[in-house]
Tab-separated table of C-alpha atoms in Angstrom:
chain	number	residue	atom	x	y	z
V	1	UNK	CA	53.065	-4.908	27.335
V	2	UNK	CA	52.536	-8.437	28.691
V	3	UNK	CA	54.955	-7.606	31.496
V	4	UNK	CA	54.373	-3.891	31.988
V	5	UNK	CA	50.581	-4.202	32.186
V	6	UNK	CA	49.036	-7.443	33.492
V	7	UNK	CA	46.913	-9.488	31.120
V	8	UNK	CA	43.207	-9.902	31.813
V	9	UNK	CA	43.632	-13.571	32.720
V	10	UNK	CA	46.070	-12.595	35.477
V	11	UNK	CA	43.579	-10.107	36.886
V	12	UNK	CA	40.935	-12.833	36.845
V	13	UNK	CA	43.104	-15.034	39.073
V	14	UNK	CA	42.701	-12.562	41.929
V	15	UNK	CA	39.298	-10.922	41.387
V	16	UNK	CA	39.196	-9.222	44.808
V	17	UNK	CA	42.576	-7.586	44.311
V	18	UNK	CA	42.927	-3.938	43.303
V	19	UNK	CA	44.663	-3.601	39.933
V	20	UNK	CA	43.618	-0.115	38.902
V	21	UNK	CA	41.803	2.724	40.592
V	22	UNK	CA	38.996	4.853	39.105
V	23	UNK	CA	39.594	5.068	35.356
V	24	UNK	CA	37.374	8.147	35.094
V	25	UNK	CA	39.750	10.221	37.240
V	26	UNK	CA	43.001	11.623	35.895
V	27	UNK	CA	44.956	10.265	38.839
V	28	UNK	CA	48.094	8.202	39.334
V	29	UNK	CA	49.019	6.049	42.330
V	30	UNK	CA	52.784	5.654	42.810
V	31	UNK	CA	53.938	2.609	44.792
V	32	UNK	CA	57.380	1.417	45.897
V	33	UNK	CA	58.148	-2.188	46.854
V	34	UNK	CA	60.844	-3.882	48.975
V	35	UNK	CA	62.234	-1.119	51.245
V	36	UNK	CA	63.102	0.618	53.345
V	37	UNK	CA	66.874	0.554	52.862
V	38	UNK	CA	69.432	3.349	53.360
V	39	UNK	CA	70.766	3.084	49.807
V	40	UNK	CA	67.511	4.149	48.146
V	41	UNK	CA	64.731	5.223	50.519
V	42	UNK	CA	66.206	8.660	51.376
V	43	UNK	CA	66.449	9.597	47.696
V	44	UNK	CA	62.885	8.466	47.027
V	45	UNK	CA	61.578	10.495	49.958
V	46	UNK	CA	63.557	13.593	48.937
V	47	UNK	CA	62.267	13.341	45.367
V	48	UNK	CA	58.652	12.875	46.438
V	49	UNK	CA	59.005	15.843	48.814
V	50	UNK	CA	60.459	17.982	46.039
V	51	UNK	CA	57.406	17.457	43.836
V	52	UNK	CA	54.823	17.371	46.614
V	53	UNK	CA	53.844	13.782	45.839
V	54	UNK	CA	52.524	11.173	48.274
V	55	UNK	CA	53.058	7.502	47.520
V	56	UNK	CA	52.470	4.042	48.959
V	57	UNK	CA	55.432	1.996	50.221
V	58	UNK	CA	54.996	-1.775	50.414
V	59	UNK	CA	57.622	-2.600	52.997
V	60	UNK	CA	59.448	-5.790	53.899
V	61	UNK	CA	59.207	-6.423	57.630
V	62	UNK	CA	62.841	-7.415	58.007
V	63	UNK	CA	63.870	-4.071	56.526
V	64	UNK	CA	61.509	-2.241	58.894
V	65	UNK	CA	63.209	-4.069	61.773
V	66	UNK	CA	66.701	-3.164	60.523
V	67	UNK	CA	65.935	0.453	59.633
V	68	UNK	CA	63.094	1.670	61.874
V	69	UNK	CA	64.070	5.332	61.488
V	70	UNK	CA	63.709	5.121	57.713
V	71	UNK	CA	60.307	3.528	58.121
V	72	UNK	CA	59.226	6.267	60.511
V	73	UNK	CA	60.357	8.887	57.993
V	74	UNK	CA	58.056	7.342	55.399
V	75	UNK	CA	55.107	7.558	57.783
V	76	UNK	CA	55.963	10.992	59.200
V	77	UNK	CA	56.154	12.452	55.703
V	78	UNK	CA	52.570	11.401	55.131
V	79	UNK	CA	53.097	8.443	52.837
V	80	UNK	CA	51.003	5.300	52.976
V	81	UNK	CA	52.503	1.933	53.902
V	82	UNK	CA	51.519	-1.615	53.067
V	83	UNK	CA	52.674	-5.135	53.862
V	84	UNK	CA	55.099	-6.964	51.535
V	85	UNK	CA	55.713	-9.937	53.878
V	86	UNK	CA	58.395	-10.149	56.536
V	87	UNK	CA	61.081	-11.819	54.410
V	88	UNK	CA	59.975	-11.085	50.823
V	89	UNK	CA	58.646	-14.616	50.431
V	90	UNK	CA	57.743	-16.207	47.138
V	91	UNK	CA	54.465	-17.995	47.817
V	92	UNK	CA	55.182	-21.048	45.658
V	93	UNK	CA	58.305	-21.866	47.671
V	94	UNK	CA	56.574	-21.989	51.063
V	95	UNK	CA	53.658	-23.635	52.798
V	96	UNK	CA	50.504	-21.562	53.077
V	97	UNK	CA	50.778	-21.418	56.872
V	98	UNK	CA	54.406	-20.254	56.671
V	99	UNK	CA	53.486	-17.454	54.289
V	100	UNK	CA	50.521	-16.307	56.362
V	101	UNK	CA	52.604	-16.230	59.538
V	102	UNK	CA	55.343	-14.269	57.773
V	103	UNK	CA	52.777	-11.732	56.561
V	104	UNK	CA	51.331	-11.422	60.067
V	105	UNK	CA	54.822	-10.822	61.506
V	106	UNK	CA	55.355	-7.999	59.026
V	107	UNK	CA	52.057	-6.405	60.013
V	108	UNK	CA	53.040	-6.526	63.679
V	109	UNK	CA	56.260	-4.663	62.852
V	110	UNK	CA	54.402	-2.059	60.803
V	111	UNK	CA	51.904	-1.397	63.587
V	112	UNK	CA	54.582	-1.515	66.267
V	113	UNK	CA	56.755	1.118	64.589
V	114	UNK	CA	53.868	3.358	63.555
V	115	UNK	CA	50.476	2.366	64.986
V	116	UNK	CA	47.655	2.401	62.438
V	117	UNK	CA	50.091	3.331	59.655
V	118	UNK	CA	48.787	0.413	57.657
V	119	UNK	CA	45.169	1.212	58.498
V	120	UNK	CA	43.832	4.659	57.673
V	121	UNK	CA	41.028	4.341	60.161
V	122	UNK	CA	39.539	1.806	62.506
V	123	UNK	CA	37.775	-0.877	60.522
V	124	UNK	CA	39.788	-0.286	57.320
V	125	UNK	CA	41.798	-3.293	56.223
V	126	UNK	CA	45.570	-2.856	55.862
V	127	UNK	CA	47.173	-3.109	52.434
V	128	UNK	CA	49.115	-6.113	51.139
V	129	UNK	CA	51.082	-6.750	47.961
V	130	UNK	CA	52.633	-10.183	47.297
V	131	UNK	CA	56.327	-10.281	46.371
V	132	UNK	CA	56.801	-11.185	42.692
V	133	UNK	CA	53.094	-10.510	42.085
V	134	UNK	CA	51.956	-14.083	42.659
V	135	UNK	CA	50.183	-16.030	45.391
V	136	UNK	CA	48.980	-19.557	45.826
V	137	UNK	CA	45.213	-19.428	45.638
V	138	UNK	CA	44.994	-20.730	49.208
V	139	UNK	CA	47.086	-17.752	50.356
V	140	UNK	CA	44.995	-15.361	48.324
V	141	UNK	CA	41.839	-16.815	49.859
V	142	UNK	CA	42.959	-16.213	53.442
V	143	UNK	CA	44.703	-12.879	52.936
V	144	UNK	CA	41.780	-11.378	51.031
V	145	UNK	CA	39.722	-11.744	54.205
V	146	UNK	CA	42.104	-9.577	56.236
V	147	UNK	CA	43.866	-7.284	53.740
V	148	UNK	CA	43.134	-5.127	50.742
V	149	UNK	CA	45.352	-6.837	48.179
V	150	UNK	CA	46.931	-4.271	45.869
V	151	UNK	CA	48.515	-5.371	42.605
V	152	UNK	CA	49.376	-2.941	39.785
V	153	UNK	CA	48.296	-1.515	36.472
V	154	UNK	CA	51.851	-0.648	35.398
V	155	UNK	CA	55.103	-2.194	36.551
V	156	UNK	CA	58.012	-0.046	35.358
V	157	UNK	CA	60.541	-2.914	35.398
V	158	UNK	CA	63.077	-0.655	37.085
V	159	UNK	CA	64.613	-3.814	38.589
V	160	UNK	CA	65.644	-5.257	35.213
V	161	UNK	CA	69.335	-5.323	34.362
V	162	UNK	CA	68.329	-5.193	30.707
V	163	UNK	CA	66.604	-1.817	31.015
V	164	UNK	CA	68.118	1.659	31.289
V	165	UNK	CA	66.753	4.714	33.111
V	166	UNK	CA	65.391	5.921	29.764
V	167	UNK	CA	63.558	2.613	29.297
V	168	UNK	CA	61.951	2.900	32.733
V	169	UNK	CA	60.854	6.461	31.978
V	170	UNK	CA	59.524	5.390	28.579
V	171	UNK	CA	57.468	2.634	30.226
V	172	UNK	CA	55.742	5.254	32.364
V	173	UNK	CA	55.030	7.454	29.340
V	174	UNK	CA	53.818	4.519	27.258
V	175	UNK	CA	51.550	2.753	29.741
V	176	UNK	CA	50.387	5.233	32.409
V	177	UNK	CA	46.678	6.005	32.208
V	178	UNK	CA	43.821	7.203	34.385
V	179	UNK	CA	43.793	5.322	37.679
V	180	UNK	CA	47.088	3.516	37.098
V	181	UNK	CA	48.759	1.940	40.110
V	182	UNK	CA	52.414	2.340	39.129
V	183	UNK	CA	55.045	0.069	40.653
V	184	UNK	CA	58.631	1.138	41.281
V	185	UNK	CA	61.083	-0.534	43.663
V	186	UNK	CA	62.856	0.751	46.759
V	187	UNK	CA	65.862	-1.492	46.121
V	188	UNK	CA	69.499	-1.741	45.106
V	189	UNK	CA	68.520	-3.128	41.694
V	190	UNK	CA	66.453	-0.051	40.897
V	191	UNK	CA	67.957	2.982	42.563
V	192	UNK	CA	70.587	3.876	39.957
V	193	UNK	CA	67.894	4.049	37.278
V	194	UNK	CA	65.389	5.823	39.500
V	195	UNK	CA	67.768	8.691	40.255
V	196	UNK	CA	67.082	9.762	36.676
V	197	UNK	CA	63.805	8.072	35.772
V	198	UNK	CA	61.687	8.960	38.812
V	199	UNK	CA	62.030	12.775	38.629
V	200	UNK	CA	61.482	12.696	34.874
V	201	UNK	CA	58.424	10.463	35.239
V	202	UNK	CA	56.862	12.681	37.903
V	203	UNK	CA	57.499	15.821	35.849
V	204	UNK	CA	55.946	14.239	32.767
V	205	UNK	CA	52.908	12.985	34.682
V	206	UNK	CA	52.376	16.410	36.222
V	207	UNK	CA	52.689	18.065	32.817
V	208	UNK	CA	50.052	15.655	31.517
V	209	UNK	CA	47.666	16.807	34.225
V	210	UNK	CA	47.699	13.764	36.492
V	211	UNK	CA	46.950	14.143	40.189
V	212	UNK	CA	48.942	11.920	42.549
V	213	UNK	CA	46.952	9.966	45.143
V	214	UNK	CA	47.407	7.154	47.633
V	215	UNK	CA	45.256	4.045	47.651
């Protein structure tokens, strides 16, 4: 549970970040990190379409540049998009200025491919999620002024080579709750497990009476 659901001390590190939505509503917020890529994004979109679910995709700018049509499909299908940096940077390996510039470059790509896709309306801050779930505090300080920083209430660990599709599905069943922001990955590490785990997870959540929303 230390990994699947963040500890309170971790939430305290980034007090302005969104970790969980309204706990009084029986709603779930599906999110997908790292895409878009041709090996996984089409399946995710087809599955979400099949069940009538809208989700939030935290995209890597370099992937948006390489696969603009896939990115446009995400937007055209009514899904929400957020910023996941331009090159999937780990904040502790780079200077603050380098990280901020990389994030800005990603936002330019997002807006260039689909204007306002990262901003629901004028005056609403775009969404940002840091790769690996960590930021230097200096980065957090500056980004929190310009972005709504979205973390997670449940990370499914679909990226782990030690977990099976059944394990990923079980993590959803075990830890999902009202207002959970659930993190999957639009990546090569995850797709083989998600082909089984994602449909099963959505069906279970629907059977449990959860409504799917975007942030």
